[in-house]
Amino acid sequence: MSQTVVVLKDKKQQPVPSVWRNTISEIVEAFKGGDFALSRGINGVRPISKDDAAGIEEDIQDYGAELVSLPEETWNTSVCQWYGQHWDVMVDLYTMDEGSCDLVLQLRVSEEAGGYIFEVHLVYVP
């Protein structure tokens, strides 16, 4: 069983908080299903523009592997960092052929109305 990771406003890199993990996993599930614009809607996640969604889809296709659901191991290497108004989050992705791969989901998380708002920026190879 994994340890609970709390949300900290610390400028040092830290593990992704436990409370965000289900939402991030839902984003990856949407991408797995071909919903790169997140048009089905995920609570607390901003939709992705058509242009950005097309770019994410292209980057995943260019990588040439099929995304899989995030395993628990994802949280051992994925990180976030506080930047004064938001957290930058880097989530290591997994594929059918490779398991842990070079693809990373980069998003921002900010506080809003007592909750968190997630904004996907990129899927890329750093």
JSON list of C-alpha atoms in Angstrom, two decimals:
[
{"chain": "A", "resi": 1, "resn": "MET", "atom": "CA", "xyz": [0.00, 0.00, 0.00]},
{"chain": "A", "resi": 2, "resn": "SER", "atom": "CA", "xyz": [1.37, 3.40, -0.94]},
{"chain": "A", "resi": 3, "resn": "GLN", "atom": "CA", "xyz": [1.95, 6.20, 1.52]},
{"chain": "A", "resi": 4, "resn": "THR", "atom": "CA", "xyz": [-0.31, 9.26, 1.34]},
{"chain": "A", "resi": 5, "resn": "VAL", "atom": "CA", "xyz": [1.47, 12.24, -0.19]},
{"chain": "A", "resi": 6, "resn": "VAL", "atom": "CA", "xyz": [0.09, 15.61, 0.89]},
{"chain": "A", "resi": 7, "resn": "VAL", "atom": "CA", "xyz": [-0.09, 18.81, -1.15]},
{"chain": "A", "resi": 8, "resn": "LEU", "atom": "CA", "xyz": [2.79, 21.15, -0.31]},
{"chain": "A", "resi": 9, "resn": "LYS", "atom": "CA", "xyz": [3.60, 24.62, -1.60]},
{"chain": "A", "resi": 10, "resn": "ASP", "atom": "CA", "xyz": [7.29, 23.93, -1.67]},
{"chain": "A", "resi": 11, "resn": "LYS", "atom": "CA", "xyz": [9.65, 25.14, -4.38]},
{"chain": "A", "resi": 12, "resn": "LYS", "atom": "CA", "xyz": [11.54, 21.85, -4.14]},
{"chain": "A", "resi": 13, "resn": "GLN", "atom": "CA", "xyz": [10.56, 19.00, -6.41]},
{"chain": "A", "resi": 14, "resn": "GLN", "atom": "CA", "xyz": [8.27, 16.55, -4.62]},
{"chain": "A", "resi": 15, "resn": "PRO", "atom": "CA", "xyz": [6.09, 13.50, -5.33]},
{"chain": "A", "resi": 16, "resn": "VAL", "atom": "CA", "xyz": [2.68, 14.02, -6.94]},
{"chain": "A", "resi": 17, "resn": "PRO", "atom": "CA", "xyz": [0.10, 14.42, -4.15]},
{"chain": "A", "resi": 18, "resn": "SER", "atom": "CA", "xyz": [-2.21, 11.46, -3.61]},
{"chain": "A", "resi": 19, "resn": "VAL", "atom": "CA", "xyz": [-5.33, 13.62, -3.97]},
{"chain": "A", "resi": 20, "resn": "TRP", "atom": "CA", "xyz": [-4.42, 14.45, -7.61]},
{"chain": "A", "resi": 21, "resn": "ARG", "atom": "CA", "xyz": [-3.60, 10.94, -8.78]},
{"chain": "A", "resi": 22, "resn": "ASN", "atom": "CA", "xyz": [-7.10, 9.74, -9.73]},
{"chain": "A", "resi": 23, "resn": "THR", "atom": "CA", "xyz": [-7.70, 12.84, -11.86]},
{"chain": "A", "resi": 24, "resn": "ILE", "atom": "CA", "xyz": [-4.36, 12.43, -13.62]},
{"chain": "A", "resi": 25, "resn": "SER", "atom": "CA", "xyz": [-5.14, 8.77, -14.23]},
{"chain": "A", "resi": 26, "resn": "GLU", "atom": "CA", "xyz": [-8.49, 9.78, -15.77]},
{"chain": "A", "resi": 27, "resn": "ILE", "atom": "CA", "xyz": [-6.65, 12.11, -18.16]},
{"chain": "A", "resi": 28, "resn": "VAL", "atom": "CA", "xyz": [-4.44, 9.23, -19.30]},
{"chain": "A", "resi": 29, "resn": "GLU", "atom": "CA", "xyz": [-7.50, 6.97, -19.67]},
{"chain": "A", "resi": 30, "resn": "ALA", "atom": "CA", "xyz": [-9.09, 9.59, -21.94]},
{"chain": "A", "resi": 31, "resn": "PHE", "atom": "CA", "xyz": [-5.93, 9.74, -24.05]},
{"chain": "A", "resi": 32, "resn": "LYS", "atom": "CA", "xyz": [-5.86, 5.92, -24.25]},
{"chain": "A", "resi": 33, "resn": "GLY", "atom": "CA", "xyz": [-9.41, 6.05, -25.60]},
{"chain": "A", "resi": 34, "resn": "GLY", "atom": "CA", "xyz": [-8.54, 8.67, -28.22]},
{"chain": "A", "resi": 35, "resn": "ASP", "atom": "CA", "xyz": [-10.16, 11.62, -26.41]},
{"chain": "A", "resi": 36, "resn": "PHE", "atom": "CA", "xyz": [-7.21, 14.00, -26.66]},
{"chain": "A", "resi": 37, "resn": "ALA", "atom": "CA", "xyz": [-9.39, 17.11, -26.21]},
{"chain": "A", "resi": 38, "resn": "LEU", "atom": "CA", "xyz": [-10.89, 15.64, -23.01]},
{"chain": "A", "resi": 39, "resn": "SER", "atom": "CA", "xyz": [-14.27, 16.36, -24.54]},
{"chain": "A", "resi": 40, "resn": "ARG", "atom": "CA", "xyz": [-16.04, 13.78, -22.36]},
{"chain": "A", "resi": 41, "resn": "GLY", "atom": "CA", "xyz": [-15.22, 16.02, -19.42]},
{"chain": "A", "resi": 42, "resn": "ILE", "atom": "CA", "xyz": [-13.25, 15.24, -16.30]},
{"chain": "A", "resi": 43, "resn": "ASN", "atom": "CA", "xyz": [-14.18, 17.03, -13.09]},
{"chain": "A", "resi": 44, "resn": "GLY", "atom": "CA", "xyz": [-11.66, 19.79, -12.38]},
{"chain": "A", "resi": 45, "resn": "VAL", "atom": "CA", "xyz": [-9.83, 19.43, -15.71]},
{"chain": "A", "resi": 46, "resn": "ARG", "atom": "CA", "xyz": [-9.94, 22.15, -18.33]},
{"chain": "A", "resi": 47, "resn": "PRO", "atom": "CA", "xyz": [-10.74, 20.94, -21.84]},
{"chain": "A", "resi": 48, "resn": "ILE", "atom": "CA", "xyz": [-7.88, 20.97, -24.33]},
{"chain": "A", "resi": 49, "resn": "SER", "atom": "CA", "xyz": [-8.14, 23.11, -27.46]},
{"chain": "A", "resi": 50, "resn": "LYS", "atom": "CA", "xyz": [-8.48, 21.32, -30.80]},
{"chain": "A", "resi": 51, "resn": "ASP", "atom": "CA", "xyz": [-5.01, 22.46, -31.86]},
{"chain": "A", "resi": 52, "resn": "ASP", "atom": "CA", "xyz": [-3.36, 21.34, -28.61]},
{"chain": "A", "resi": 53, "resn": "ALA", "atom": "CA", "xyz": [-5.29, 18.04, -28.67]},
{"chain": "A", "resi": 54, "resn": "ALA", "atom": "CA", "xyz": [-4.10, 17.40, -32.24]},
{"chain": "A", "resi": 55, "resn": "GLY", "atom": "CA", "xyz": [-0.52, 18.11, -31.15]},
{"chain": "A", "resi": 56, "resn": "ILE", "atom": "CA", "xyz": [-0.77, 15.69, -28.21]},
{"chain": "A", "resi": 57, "resn": "GLU", "atom": "CA", "xyz": [-2.27, 13.01, -30.44]},
{"chain": "A", "resi": 58, "resn": "GLU", "atom": "CA", "xyz": [0.46, 13.51, -33.04]},
{"chain": "A", "resi": 59, "resn": "ASP", "atom": "CA", "xyz": [3.23, 13.35, -30.43]},
{"chain": "A", "resi": 60, "resn": "ILE", "atom": "CA", "xyz": [1.87, 10.07, -29.02]},
{"chain": "A", "resi": 61, "resn": "GLN", "atom": "CA", "xyz": [1.43, 8.60, -32.51]},
{"chain": "A", "resi": 62, "resn": "ASP", "atom": "CA", "xyz": [4.92, 9.72, -33.53]},
{"chain": "A", "resi": 63, "resn": "TYR", "atom": "CA", "xyz": [6.32, 7.96, -30.47]},
{"chain": "A", "resi": 64, "resn": "GLY", "atom": "CA", "xyz": [4.84, 4.80, -31.95]},
{"chain": "A", "resi": 65, "resn": "ALA", "atom": "CA", "xyz": [3.53, 3.02, -28.88]},
{"chain": "A", "resi": 66, "resn": "GLU", "atom": "CA", "xyz": [0.15, 2.44, -27.26]},
{"chain": "A", "resi": 67, "resn": "LEU", "atom": "CA", "xyz": [-0.49, 4.11, -23.91]},
{"chain": "A", "resi": 68, "resn": "VAL", "atom": "CA", "xyz": [-1.65, 1.96, -21.01]},
{"chain": "A", "resi": 69, "resn": "SER", "atom": "CA", "xyz": [-3.26, 2.82, -17.69]},
{"chain": "A", "resi": 70, "resn": "LEU", "atom": "CA", "xyz": [-0.94, 4.33, -15.12]},
{"chain": "A", "resi": 71, "resn": "PRO", "atom": "CA", "xyz": [0.41, 1.67, -12.79]},
{"chain": "A", "resi": 72, "resn": "GLU", "atom": "CA", "xyz": [1.16, 2.44, -9.16]},
{"chain": "A", "resi": 73, "resn": "GLU", "atom": "CA", "xyz": [4.88, 2.63, -10.06]},
{"chain": "A", "resi": 74, "resn": "THR", "atom": "CA", "xyz": [4.18, 5.85, -11.96]},
{"chain": "A", "resi": 75, "resn": "TRP", "atom": "CA", "xyz": [4.04, 7.74, -8.68]},
{"chain": "A", "resi": 76, "resn": "ASN", "atom": "CA", "xyz": [7.55, 6.62, -7.69]},
{"chain": "A", "resi": 77, "resn": "THR", "atom": "CA", "xyz": [9.10, 8.75, -10.45]},
{"chain": "A", "resi": 78, "resn": "SER", "atom": "CA", "xyz": [6.49, 11.44, -11.25]},
{"chain": "A", "resi": 79, "resn": "VAL", "atom": "CA", "xyz": [6.99, 14.82, -9.61]},
{"chain": "A", "resi": 80, "resn": "CYS", "atom": "CA", "xyz": [5.56, 18.28, -9.05]},
{"chain": "A", "resi": 81, "resn": "GLN", "atom": "CA", "xyz": [6.94, 21.64, -8.00]},
{"chain": "A", "resi": 82, "resn": "TRP", "atom": "CA", "xyz": [5.29, 24.80, -6.69]},
{"chain": "A", "resi": 83, "resn": "TYR", "atom": "CA", "xyz": [5.84, 27.98, -8.76]},
{"chain": "A", "resi": 84, "resn": "GLY", "atom": "CA", "xyz": [4.05, 30.59, -6.68]},
{"chain": "A", "resi": 85, "resn": "GLN", "atom": "CA", "xyz": [0.66, 30.43, -8.45]},
{"chain": "A", "resi": 86, "resn": "HIS", "atom": "CA", "xyz": [0.55, 26.80, -9.61]},
{"chain": "A", "resi": 87, "resn": "TRP", "atom": "CA", "xyz": [2.30, 23.45, -9.50]},
{"chain": "A", "resi": 88, "resn": "ASP", "atom": "CA", "xyz": [4.07, 22.09, -12.57]},
{"chain": "A", "resi": 89, "resn": "VAL", "atom": "CA", "xyz": [3.53, 18.34, -12.72]},
{"chain": "A", "resi": 90, "resn": "MET", "atom": "CA", "xyz": [5.50, 15.79, -14.74]},
{"chain": "A", "resi": 91, "resn": "VAL", "atom": "CA", "xyz": [3.96, 12.32, -14.97]},
{"chain": "A", "resi": 92, "resn": "ASP", "atom": "CA", "xyz": [5.89, 9.41, -16.42]},
{"chain": "A", "resi": 93, "resn": "LEU", "atom": "CA", "xyz": [3.74, 7.48, -18.89]},
{"chain": "A", "resi": 94, "resn": "TYR", "atom": "CA", "xyz": [3.64, 3.78, -19.70]},
{"chain": "A", "resi": 95, "resn": "THR", "atom": "CA", "xyz": [3.12, 1.94, -22.98]},
{"chain": "A", "resi": 96, "resn": "MET", "atom": "CA", "xyz": [2.05, -1.56, -23.96]},
{"chain": "A", "resi": 97, "resn": "ASP", "atom": "CA", "xyz": [5.43, -2.50, -25.42]},
{"chain": "A", "resi": 98, "resn": "GLU", "atom": "CA", "xyz": [7.85, -0.76, -23.08]},
{"chain": "A", "resi": 99, "resn": "GLY", "atom": "CA", "xyz": [6.15, -0.37, -19.74]},
{"chain": "A", "resi": 100, "resn": "SER", "atom": "CA", "xyz": [7.81, 2.75, -18.39]},
{"chain": "A", "resi": 101, "resn": "CYS", "atom": "CA", "xyz": [8.69, 4.86, -21.41]},
{"chain": "A", "resi": 102, "resn": "ASP", "atom": "CA", "xyz": [10.23, 8.21, -22.33]},
{"chain": "A", "resi": 103, "resn": "LEU", "atom": "CA", "xyz": [6.86, 9.97, -22.76]},
{"chain": "A", "resi": 104, "resn": "VAL", "atom": "CA", "xyz": [5.88, 12.47, -20.08]},
{"chain": "A", "resi": 105, "resn": "LEU", "atom": "CA", "xyz": [2.55, 14.17, -19.40]},
{"chain": "A", "resi": 106, "resn": "GLN", "atom": "CA", "xyz": [3.16, 17.78, -18.34]},
{"chain": "A", "resi": 107, "resn": "LEU", "atom": "CA", "xyz": [0.35, 19.70, -16.69]},
{"chain": "A", "resi": 108, "resn": "ARG", "atom": "CA", "xyz": [-0.32, 22.52, -14.28]},
{"chain": "A", "resi": 109, "resn": "VAL", "atom": "CA", "xyz": [-2.44, 22.35, -11.19]},
{"chain": "A", "resi": 110, "resn": "SER", "atom": "CA", "xyz": [-3.78, 25.43, -9.45]},
{"chain": "A", "resi": 111, "resn": "GLU", "atom": "CA", "xyz": [-6.11, 26.06, -6.54]},
{"chain": "A", "resi": 112, "resn": "GLU", "atom": "CA", "xyz": [-9.56, 27.40, -7.28]},
{"chain": "A", "resi": 113, "resn": "ALA", "atom": "CA", "xyz": [-12.69, 27.62, -5.11]},
{"chain": "A", "resi": 114, "resn": "GLY", "atom": "CA", "xyz": [-11.43, 25.18, -2.50]},
{"chain": "A", "resi": 115, "resn": "GLY", "atom": "CA", "xyz": [-10.39, 22.58, -5.08]},
{"chain": "A", "resi": 116, "resn": "TYR", "atom": "CA", "xyz": [-7.84, 21.99, -7.78]},
{"chain": "A", "resi": 117, "resn": "ILE", "atom": "CA", "xyz": [-7.92, 22.83, -11.48]},
{"chain": "A", "resi": 118, "resn": "PHE", "atom": "CA", "xyz": [-5.84, 20.72, -13.88]},
{"chain": "A", "resi": 119, "resn": "GLU", "atom": "CA", "xyz": [-4.58, 22.08, -17.18]},
{"chain": "A", "resi": 120, "resn": "VAL", "atom": "CA", "xyz": [-2.79, 19.72, -19.57]},
{"chain": "A", "resi": 121, "resn": "HIS", "atom": "CA", "xyz": [0.05, 21.30, -21.51]},
{"chain": "A", "resi": 122, "resn": "LEU", "atom": "CA", "xyz": [2.02, 18.63, -23.33]},
{"chain": "A", "resi": 123, "resn": "VAL", "atom": "CA", "xyz": [2.82, 14.99, -23.84]},
{"chain": "A", "resi": 124, "resn": "TYR", "atom": "CA", "xyz": [6.41, 14.78, -24.99]},
{"chain": "A", "resi": 125, "resn": "VAL", "atom": "CA", "xyz": [9.83, 13.19, -24.65]},
{"chain": "A", "resi": 126, "resn": "PRO", "atom": "CA", "xyz": [12.01, 15.47, -22.51]}
]
